[in-house]
Tab-separated table of C-alpha atoms and ligand atoms in Angstrom:
chain	number	residue	atom	x	y	z
I	787	UNK	CA	-52.072	6.670	-23.529
I	788	UNK	CA	-53.795	3.788	-21.760
I	789	UNK	CA	-52.021	2.112	-18.896
I	790	UNK	CA	-52.057	-1.126	-20.829
I	791	UNK	CA	-50.358	0.394	-23.860
I	792	UNK	CA	-47.724	2.142	-21.672
I	793	UNK	CA	-46.816	-1.185	-20.052
I	794	UNK	CA	-46.581	-2.799	-23.446
I	795	UNK	CA	-44.140	-0.148	-24.721
I	796	UNK	CA	-42.039	-0.206	-21.548
I	797	UNK	CA	-41.989	-3.988	-21.666
I	798	UNK	CA	-40.770	-3.840	-25.252
I	799	UNK	CA	-38.007	-1.392	-24.343
I	800	UNK	CA	-36.934	-3.592	-21.432
I	801	UNK	CA	-36.826	-6.663	-23.662
I	802	UNK	CA	-34.756	-4.801	-26.254
I	803	UNK	CA	-32.330	-3.634	-23.554
I	804	UNK	CA	-32.011	-7.174	-22.278
I	805	UNK	CA	-31.284	-8.419	-25.804
I	806	UNK	CA	-28.486	-5.842	-26.140
I	807	UNK	CA	-27.176	-6.381	-22.621
I	808	UNK	CA	-27.329	-10.174	-22.574
I	809	UNK	CA	-24.193	-10.947	-24.609
I	810	UNK	CA	-22.216	-8.337	-22.678
I	811	UNK	CA	-23.463	-9.831	-19.428
I	812	UNK	CA	-22.475	-13.332	-20.459
I	813	UNK	CA	-19.044	-12.022	-21.391
I	814	UNK	CA	-18.779	-10.262	-18.035
I	815	UNK	CA	-18.482	-13.656	-16.359
I	816	UNK	CA	-16.310	-15.537	-18.789
I	817	UNK	CA	-14.278	-13.114	-20.907
I	818	UNK	CA	-10.979	-11.613	-19.884
I	819	UNK	CA	-10.984	-9.715	-16.617
I	820	UNK	CA	-9.525	-6.260	-17.142
I	821	UNK	CA	-7.223	-5.170	-14.327
I	822	UNK	CA	-6.348	-1.476	-14.376
I	823	UNK	CA	-2.871	-1.109	-12.899
I	824	UNK	CA	-2.313	2.481	-11.862
I	825	UNK	CA	1.220	2.720	-10.463
I	826	UNK	CA	4.290	4.954	-10.589
I	827	UNK	CA	6.728	3.833	-13.288
I	828	UNK	CA	8.743	7.063	-13.212
I	829	UNK	CA	10.005	9.296	-10.399
I	830	UNK	CA	11.146	8.588	-6.841
I	831	UNK	CA	8.674	5.657	-6.419
I	832	UNK	CA	9.299	4.000	-9.830
I	833	UNK	CA	10.972	0.889	-8.374
I	834	UNK	CA	8.051	0.466	-5.962
I	835	UNK	CA	5.535	0.399	-8.805
I	836	UNK	CA	7.551	-2.217	-10.657
I	837	UNK	CA	7.846	-4.437	-7.566
I	838	UNK	CA	4.070	-4.255	-6.976
I	839	UNK	CA	3.341	-5.232	-10.580
I	840	UNK	CA	5.907	-8.063	-10.410
I	841	UNK	CA	4.352	-9.434	-7.233
I	842	UNK	CA	0.843	-9.212	-8.656
I	843	UNK	CA	1.862	-10.971	-11.881
I	844	UNK	CA	3.687	-13.671	-9.932
I	845	UNK	CA	0.499	-14.763	-8.195
I	846	UNK	CA	-1.469	-14.663	-11.450
I	847	UNK	CA	1.232	-16.797	-13.111
I	848	UNK	CA	1.159	-19.266	-10.198
I	849	UNK	CA	-2.577	-19.642	-10.861
I	850	UNK	CA	-1.945	-20.431	-14.533
I	851	UNK	CA	-2.792	-16.928	-15.761
I	852	UNK	CA	-6.402	-17.069	-14.522
I	853	UNK	CA	-8.165	-15.833	-11.377
I	854	UNK	CA	-11.678	-17.044	-10.616
I	855	UNK	CA	-11.639	-18.880	-13.939
I	856	UNK	CA	-10.986	-15.713	-15.946
I	857	UNK	CA	-7.916	-14.798	-17.913
I	858	UNK	CA	-6.342	-11.562	-16.731
I	859	UNK	CA	-5.711	-8.637	-19.066
I	860	UNK	CA	-3.685	-5.701	-17.783
I	861	UNK	CA	-4.171	-2.066	-18.717
I	862	UNK	CA	-1.418	0.140	-17.302
I	863	UNK	CA	-1.136	3.810	-16.450
I	864	UNK	CA	1.979	5.540	-15.087
I	865	UNK	CA	0.586	7.849	-12.390
I	866	UNK	CA	4.006	9.505	-11.831
I	867	UNK	CA	3.055	9.843	-8.126
I	868	UNK	CA	1.417	13.099	-9.201
I	869	UNK	CA	-1.844	13.894	-7.390
I	870	UNK	CA	-2.591	16.710	-9.885
I	871	UNK	CA	-2.911	14.129	-12.691
I	872	UNK	CA	-4.574	11.422	-10.593
I	873	UNK	CA	-8.245	12.046	-11.393
I	874	UNK	CA	-7.605	12.163	-15.151
I	875	UNK	CA	-5.456	9.040	-14.952
I	876	UNK	CA	-7.951	6.970	-12.996
I	877	UNK	CA	-10.817	8.115	-15.213
I	878	UNK	CA	-8.904	6.861	-18.266
I	879	UNK	CA	-8.996	3.395	-16.721
I	880	UNK	CA	-12.623	3.586	-15.571
I	881	UNK	CA	-14.233	5.378	-18.515
I	882	UNK	CA	-11.973	4.814	-21.534
I	883	UNK	CA	-10.795	1.271	-20.774
I	884	UNK	CA	-13.807	0.083	-18.719
I	885	UNK	CA	-11.604	-1.910	-16.344
I	886	UNK	CA	-13.291	-4.447	-14.051
I	887	UNK	CA	-11.021	-3.664	-11.122
I	888	UNK	CA	-8.518	-0.962	-10.218
I	889	UNK	CA	-5.211	-1.847	-8.568
I	890	UNK	CA	-3.180	1.111	-7.296
I	891	UNK	CA	-1.233	2.905	-6.102
I	892	UNK	CA	1.910	3.851	-4.134
I	893	UNK	CA	1.397	7.561	-3.336
I	894	UNK	CA	-1.243	8.465	-0.729
I	895	UNK	CA	-2.409	11.636	-2.482
I	896	UNK	CA	-2.936	9.757	-5.756
I	897	UNK	CA	-4.656	6.896	-3.920
I	898	UNK	CA	-7.202	9.266	-2.387
I	899	UNK	CA	-8.194	10.447	-5.875
I	900	UNK	CA	-8.496	6.800	-6.908
I	901	UNK	CA	-10.678	6.007	-3.899
I	902	UNK	CA	-12.969	8.916	-4.745
I	903	UNK	CA	-13.298	7.795	-8.385
I	904	UNK	CA	-13.858	4.180	-7.283
I	905	UNK	CA	-16.588	5.349	-4.922
I	906	UNK	CA	-18.281	7.573	-7.498
I	907	UNK	CA	-18.242	4.891	-10.207
I	908	UNK	CA	-18.683	1.789	-8.031
I	909	UNK	CA	-15.491	0.256	-9.488
I	910	UNK	CA	-13.711	-2.300	-7.312
I	911	UNK	CA	-10.380	-0.985	-5.928
I	912	UNK	CA	-7.491	-2.818	-4.272
I	913	UNK	CA	-4.758	-0.562	-2.881
I	914	UNK	CA	-1.390	-2.403	-2.946
I	915	UNK	CA	0.638	0.207	-1.044
I	916	UNK	CA	-0.540	3.759	-0.347
I	917	UNK	CA	-1.182	4.089	3.369
I	918	UNK	CA	-3.527	7.110	3.316
I	919	UNK	CA	-5.483	6.669	6.544
I	920	UNK	CA	-8.591	8.078	4.825
I	921	UNK	CA	-8.832	5.184	2.341
I	922	UNK	CA	-9.863	2.865	5.173
I	923	UNK	CA	-11.194	5.778	7.238
I	924	UNK	CA	-13.677	8.410	6.034
I	925	UNK	CA	-13.421	7.200	2.399
I	926	UNK	CA	-13.918	3.514	3.211
I	927	UNK	CA	-16.371	1.521	1.093
I	928	UNK	CA	-17.522	-2.054	0.747
I	929	UNK	CA	-15.753	-2.355	-2.640
I	930	UNK	CA	-12.424	-0.755	-1.554
I	931	UNK	CA	-9.717	-3.011	-0.066
I	932	UNK	CA	-6.095	-2.570	0.991
I	933	UNK	CA	-3.417	-5.288	0.860
I	934	UNK	CA	-0.728	-3.136	2.493
I	935	UNK	CA	-1.017	-1.013	5.661
I	936	UNK	CA	-2.272	2.328	6.929
I	937	UNK	CA	0.307	5.074	7.448
I	938	UNK	CA	-0.668	5.052	11.107
I	939	UNK	CA	0.397	1.396	11.623
I	940	UNK	CA	4.230	1.351	11.289
I	941	UNK	CA	4.401	4.836	12.841
I	942	UNK	CA	2.411	3.824	15.899
I	943	UNK	CA	4.467	0.645	16.372
I	944	UNK	CA	7.711	2.633	16.232
I	945	UNK	CA	6.390	5.192	18.726
I	946	UNK	CA	6.089	2.394	21.269
I	947	UNK	CA	9.572	1.056	20.497
I	948	UNK	CA	11.281	4.448	20.828
I	949	UNK	CA	9.435	5.248	24.071
I	950	UNK	CA	10.450	1.871	25.539
I	951	UNK	CA	14.075	2.588	24.660
I	952	UNK	CA	13.847	5.519	27.046
I	953	UNK	CA	14.295	8.313	24.498
I	954	UNK	CA	12.545	11.456	25.712
I	955	UNK	CA	12.970	14.134	23.041
I	956	UNK	CA	12.513	13.323	19.371
I	957	UNK	CA	12.590	15.337	16.162
I	958	UNK	CA	10.595	14.049	13.185
I	959	UNK	CA	11.449	14.621	9.544
I	960	UNK	CA	9.412	13.682	6.468
I	961	UNK	CA	7.811	14.770	3.215
I	962	UNK	CA	4.883	17.177	3.680
I	963	UNK	CA	1.986	15.117	2.371
I	964	UNK	CA	-0.548	12.608	3.712
I	965	UNK	CA	1.862	9.684	4.114
I	966	UNK	CA	4.538	11.676	5.944
I	967	UNK	CA	2.057	13.572	8.115
I	968	UNK	CA	0.116	10.435	9.083
I	969	UNK	CA	3.208	8.338	9.745
I	970	UNK	CA	4.496	11.042	12.110
I	971	UNK	CA	1.051	11.348	13.713
I	972	UNK	CA	0.928	7.607	14.427
I	973	UNK	CA	4.449	7.747	15.864
I	974	UNK	CA	3.607	10.730	18.058
I	975	UNK	CA	0.422	9.121	19.390
I	976	UNK	CA	2.292	6.105	20.780
I	977	UNK	CA	5.516	7.932	21.712
I	978	UNK	CA	3.721	10.591	23.760
I	979	UNK	CA	1.517	7.933	25.385
I	980	UNK	CA	4.805	6.259	26.393
I	981	UNK	CA	6.091	9.443	28.042
I	982	UNK	CA	8.128	10.960	25.187
I	983	UNK	CA	7.871	14.336	23.546
I	984	UNK	CA	8.188	15.350	19.905
I	985	UNK	CA	10.092	18.618	20.115
I	986	UNK	CA	10.003	19.550	16.418
I	987	UNK	CA	8.387	18.331	13.195
I	988	UNK	CA	10.561	19.048	10.155
I	989	UNK	CA	9.395	18.563	6.585
I	990	UNK	CA	9.996	19.350	2.935
I	991	UNK	CA	7.692	19.125	-0.068
I	992	UNK	CA	7.331	15.748	-1.859
I	993	UNK	CA	9.473	14.588	-3.674
I	994	UNK	CA	12.296	17.026	-2.797
I	995	UNK	CA	15.580	15.627	-1.500
I	996	UNK	CA	17.492	18.772	-0.496
I	997	UNK	CA	17.916	17.656	3.118
I	998	UNK	CA	20.991	19.715	4.061
I	999	UNK	CA	19.359	22.653	5.866
I	1000	UNK	CA	17.088	20.307	7.827
I	1001	UNK	CA	20.005	18.076	8.846
I	1002	UNK	CA	21.852	21.155	10.096
I	1003	UNK	CA	18.771	22.025	12.161
I	1004	UNK	CA	18.676	18.506	13.651
I	1005	UNK	CA	22.337	18.824	14.619
I	1006	UNK	CA	21.645	22.052	16.468
I	1007	UNK	CA	18.460	20.759	18.171
I	1008	UNK	CA	20.373	17.732	19.530
I	1009	UNK	CA	17.345	15.478	20.164
I	1010	UNK	CA	17.709	12.017	21.762
I	1011	UNK	CA	16.541	10.445	18.492
I	1012	UNK	CA	14.991	11.139	15.070
I	1013	UNK	CA	11.887	9.494	13.562
I	1014	UNK	CA	11.416	9.582	9.818
I	1015	UNK	CA	9.228	8.529	6.913
I	1016	UNK	CA	10.869	8.457	3.504
I	1017	UNK	CA	10.627	5.846	0.765
I	1018	UNK	CA	12.064	4.886	-2.599
I	1019	UNK	CA	14.731	7.132	-4.113
I	1020	UNK	CA	14.175	9.751	-1.403
I	1021	UNK	CA	14.889	7.183	1.337
I	1022	UNK	CA	18.164	6.203	-0.338
I	1023	UNK	CA	19.348	9.794	-0.380
I	1024	UNK	CA	18.147	10.604	3.135
I	1025	UNK	CA	19.987	7.688	4.743
I	1026	UNK	CA	23.175	8.566	2.864
I	1027	UNK	CA	22.924	12.273	3.712
I	1028	UNK	CA	22.174	11.539	7.405
I	1029	UNK	CA	25.374	9.495	7.632
I	1030	UNK	CA	27.435	11.982	5.590
I	1031	UNK	CA	26.328	14.808	7.918
I	1032	UNK	CA	27.885	12.827	10.801
I	1033	UNK	CA	24.517	12.409	12.542
I	1034	UNK	CA	24.368	8.607	12.402
I	1035	UNK	CA	27.071	8.374	15.069
I	1036	UNK	CA	25.481	10.859	17.458
I	1037	UNK	CA	21.647	10.753	17.057
I	1038	UNK	CA	19.898	7.391	16.521
I	1039	UNK	CA	17.640	7.317	13.472
I	1040	UNK	CA	14.371	5.329	13.490
I	1041	UNK	CA	11.904	5.007	10.683
I	1042	UNK	CA	8.863	3.375	9.199
I	1043	UNK	CA	10.407	0.385	7.389
I	1044	UNK	CA	10.088	1.923	3.913
I	1045	UNK	CA	13.275	3.807	4.823
I	1046	UNK	CA	15.313	0.649	4.223
I	1047	UNK	CA	13.065	-1.579	2.065
I	1048	UNK	CA	14.103	-2.140	-1.524
I	1049	UNK	CA	16.876	0.385	-0.921
I	1050	UNK	CA	19.745	-1.469	0.767
I	1051	UNK	CA	21.838	-2.080	-2.381
I	1052	UNK	CA	21.968	1.674	-2.964
I	1053	UNK	CA	22.366	2.705	0.698
I	1054	UNK	CA	25.269	0.356	1.432
I	1055	UNK	CA	26.972	0.684	4.801
I	1056	UNK	CA	25.167	3.955	5.567
I	1057	UNK	CA	22.037	1.916	6.411
I	1058	UNK	CA	23.804	-0.671	8.543
I	1059	UNK	CA	22.273	-1.089	12.013
I	1060	UNK	CA	19.178	1.067	11.382
I	1061	UNK	CA	16.013	0.029	13.241
I	1062	UNK	CA	12.666	0.235	11.478
I	1063	UNK	CA	9.113	-1.103	11.871
I	1064	UNK	CA	7.167	-2.796	9.081
I	1065	UNK	CA	4.800	-5.671	8.266
I	1066	UNK	CA	7.526	-7.548	6.365
I	1067	UNK	CA	11.202	-8.411	6.741
I	1068	UNK	CA	13.925	-10.369	4.956
I	1069	UNK	CA	14.386	-13.229	7.411
I	1070	UNK	CA	10.922	-14.525	8.205
I	1071	UNK	CA	11.822	-18.034	7.074
I	1072	UNK	CA	8.259	-19.380	6.907
I	1073	UNK	CA	7.496	-21.965	4.210
I	1074	UNK	CA	5.228	-19.460	2.443
I	1075	UNK	CA	7.857	-16.712	2.451
I	1076	UNK	CA	10.633	-19.044	1.311
I	1077	UNK	CA	8.566	-20.265	-1.655
I	1078	UNK	CA	7.552	-16.694	-2.524
I	1079	UNK	CA	11.137	-15.442	-2.457
I	1080	UNK	CA	12.414	-18.352	-4.480
I	1081	UNK	CA	9.758	-17.935	-7.177
I	1082	UNK	CA	10.186	-14.158	-7.268
I	1083	UNK	CA	13.947	-14.383	-7.755
I	1084	UNK	CA	13.458	-17.040	-10.428
I	1085	UNK	CA	10.934	-14.911	-12.316
I	1086	UNK	CA	12.568	-11.481	-12.071
I	1087	UNK	CA	16.249	-12.008	-11.082
I	1088	UNK	CA	15.591	-9.526	-8.280
I	1089	UNK	CA	15.138	-9.820	-4.525
I	1090	UNK	CA	11.543	-9.146	-3.431
I	1091	UNK	CA	10.684	-6.424	-0.935
I	1092	UNK	CA	7.589	-5.270	0.939
I	1093	UNK	CA	6.102	-3.777	-2.251
I	1094	UNK	CA	6.382	-7.092	-4.097
I	1095	UNK	CA	4.594	-8.798	-1.189
I	1096	UNK	CA	1.781	-6.232	-1.227
I	1097	UNK	CA	1.320	-6.704	-4.992
I	1098	UNK	CA	1.280	-10.479	-4.570
I	1099	UNK	CA	-1.314	-10.198	-1.808
I	1100	UNK	CA	-3.474	-7.793	-3.834
I	1101	UNK	CA	-3.696	-10.557	-6.458
I	1102	UNK	CA	-4.422	-13.128	-3.736
I	1103	UNK	CA	-7.294	-10.973	-2.438
I	1104	UNK	CA	-8.671	-10.550	-5.942
I	1105	UNK	CA	-8.459	-14.316	-6.469
I	1106	UNK	CA	-10.316	-15.034	-3.216
I	1107	UNK	CA	-13.134	-12.659	-4.154
I	1108	UNK	CA	-13.354	-13.882	-7.750
I	1109	UNK	CA	-13.374	-17.544	-6.765
I	1110	UNK	CA	-16.323	-16.883	-4.463
I	1111	UNK	CA	-18.371	-15.330	-7.298
I	1112	UNK	CA	-17.087	-17.682	-10.021
I	1113	UNK	CA	-15.506	-14.806	-11.886
I	1114	UNK	CA	-18.547	-12.503	-11.807
I	1115	UNK	CA	-17.016	-9.390	-10.259
I	1116	UNK	CA	-20.361	-7.573	-10.528
I	1117	UNK	CA	-21.516	-9.615	-7.501
I	1118	UNK	CA	-19.943	-7.131	-5.127
I	1119	UNK	CA	-21.517	-8.104	-1.780
I	1120	UNK	CA	-20.550	-11.782	-2.245
I	1121	UNK	CA	-17.042	-10.772	-3.390
I	1122	UNK	CA	-16.618	-8.546	-0.320
I	1123	UNK	CA	-17.970	-11.171	2.085
I	1124	UNK	CA	-15.398	-13.717	0.863
I	1125	UNK	CA	-12.440	-11.338	1.211
I	1126	UNK	CA	-13.679	-10.139	4.610
I	1127	UNK	CA	-13.700	-13.613	6.096
I	1128	UNK	CA	-10.478	-14.800	4.429
I	1129	UNK	CA	-7.224	-15.520	6.188
I	1130	UNK	CA	-4.765	-14.353	3.566
I	1131	UNK	CA	-1.707	-16.582	3.327
I	1132	UNK	CA	0.837	-13.802	2.834
I	1133	UNK	CA	4.636	-14.089	2.716
I	1134	UNK	CA	4.539	-11.572	5.612
I	1135	UNK	CA	2.569	-14.104	7.683
I	1136	UNK	CA	-1.173	-14.755	7.540
I	1137	UNK	CA	-3.419	-11.738	7.970
I	1138	UNK	CA	-7.099	-10.842	7.943
I	1139	UNK	CA	-8.843	-7.632	6.989
I	1140	UNK	CA	-10.433	-5.483	9.663
I	1141	UNK	CA	-13.953	-4.071	9.351
I	1142	UNK	CA	-12.593	-1.148	7.317
I	1143	UNK	CA	-10.788	-3.520	4.862
I	1144	UNK	CA	-7.274	-2.691	6.145
I	1145	UNK	CA	-4.899	-5.560	7.112
I	1146	UNK	CA	-4.762	-6.530	10.790
I	1147	UNK	CA	-1.144	-7.623	11.003
I	1148	UNK	CA	2.020	-8.034	13.014
I	1149	UNK	CA	4.404	-5.098	12.732
I	1150	UNK	CA	7.966	-6.371	12.959
I	1151	UNK	CA	10.979	-4.617	14.435
I	1152	UNK	CA	13.805	-4.979	11.910
I	1153	UNK	CA	17.471	-4.122	11.938
I	1154	UNK	CA	19.592	-3.626	8.847
I	1155	UNK	CA	22.409	-6.134	8.676
I	1156	UNK	CA	24.345	-6.139	5.413
I	1157	UNK	CA	21.789	-6.319	2.590
I	1158	UNK	CA	18.961	-7.543	4.842
I	1159	UNK	CA	16.220	-6.124	7.036
I	1160	UNK	CA	16.591	-8.743	9.739
I	1161	UNK	CA	13.516	-9.330	11.873
I	1162	UNK	CA	14.585	-8.992	15.509
I	1163	UNK	CA	11.144	-9.029	17.114
I	1164	UNK	CA	7.472	-8.158	16.830
I	1165	UNK	CA	6.971	-4.497	17.724
I	1166	UNK	CA	3.187	-4.758	17.693
I	1167	UNK	CA	1.182	-7.967	17.475
I	1168	UNK	CA	-1.967	-8.075	15.272
I	1169	UNK	CA	-2.078	-4.295	15.027
I	1170	UNK	CA	-5.376	-2.967	13.641
I	1171	UNK	CA	-5.728	0.558	12.288
I	1172	UNK	CA	-8.342	2.426	14.379
I	1173	UNK	CA	-10.264	3.188	11.132
I	1174	UNK	CA	-11.379	6.545	12.442
I	1175	UNK	CA	-14.237	8.019	10.437
I	1176	UNK	CA	-15.146	4.853	8.513
I	1177	UNK	CA	-18.865	4.162	8.223
I	1178	UNK	CA	-19.689	1.141	6.112
H	2326	PHB	C1	2.345	6.645	0.577
H	2326	PHB	O1	2.347	7.707	-0.089
H	2326	PHB	O2	1.340	6.275	1.182
H	2326	PHB	C2	3.549	5.802	0.639
H	2326	PHB	C3	4.522	5.891	-0.349
H	2326	PHB	C4	5.641	5.055	-0.299
H	2326	PHB	C5	5.778	4.151	0.728
H	2326	PHB	C6	4.813	4.070	1.721
H	2326	PHB	C7	3.701	4.889	1.686
H	2326	PHB	O3	6.825	3.349	0.772
């Protein structure tokens, strides 16, 4: 075959491909934007998934149903907080449904499978809760963003608080998986720097809630204090069991704020007085937070919590990126540049993303008072995750 003829054939093939691709390309900018929501709608984190979706939808509704000029279409998968099903679930959204962007999830183990699939396929991912340090660490990528926190952040902030209170010997208790391990690791890093010592790490498999034997062990170890990470239904039961075991009166309990967020109705008086650290609280009183809370209650007849805020902010981040590329989400570098330089006007207070795409944010010290996580101070100002292992 002559060179001339080869060029002619290749040129013809390219033109034919363009003819096929052109309508799809045009639609990619103006048609509906498919958002793949992968969240838990069953199990111990079910309420968290619902709050994230509610928050996300609230921002979309406030924008008239469109982000970056494009109508939003949701495709939903219940991930059941089950890492064993995570790769299949995320691939349904990427390959079967051809979503434009993934939003998920709550559970760190599931989120790591999502991050891997997002990396392999190049699909945009916004994580609206899961704190897995790796997502904005070794697995970081220019098209992966987090609207929530890293597990390290609230843990580290609480380590400083507990050390400053003068406690010397602490026992930790959590679920044995990435979120629990990393929350405890963050706590330990700051607490030991502050002169304290973690004398024992206790754990049970996720999502078990048979705490009795471990509570008996805490009673016999008699530490100065206990640090814990639990969330959702597990957090409700842990706080109730800790009080019922008589420990609340004798050994102060501290936690990452998920321990008492979205859970206070069910925990009742057993949560009263508990101190936790988190990037949100119920008494911030800023204009942005007041408007958010009012609109959320109006829309859902429910009080918002940290998960609702993270869902709302995931939609805000998507809107910022989409506005910058006029709805063309395939323009990834321009999308990323816009989100990277944004100051996100969150109900938690404004925040920016660090180099690894994790929020740089104030971590509040909160105390449970009645049905509220009252903000009583800032435990750590503009705390940035160290982003260990991220190369972008
Ligand atoms: C997590 O698995 O990363 C996780 C789950 C629930 C929370 C916080 C973190 O409330």
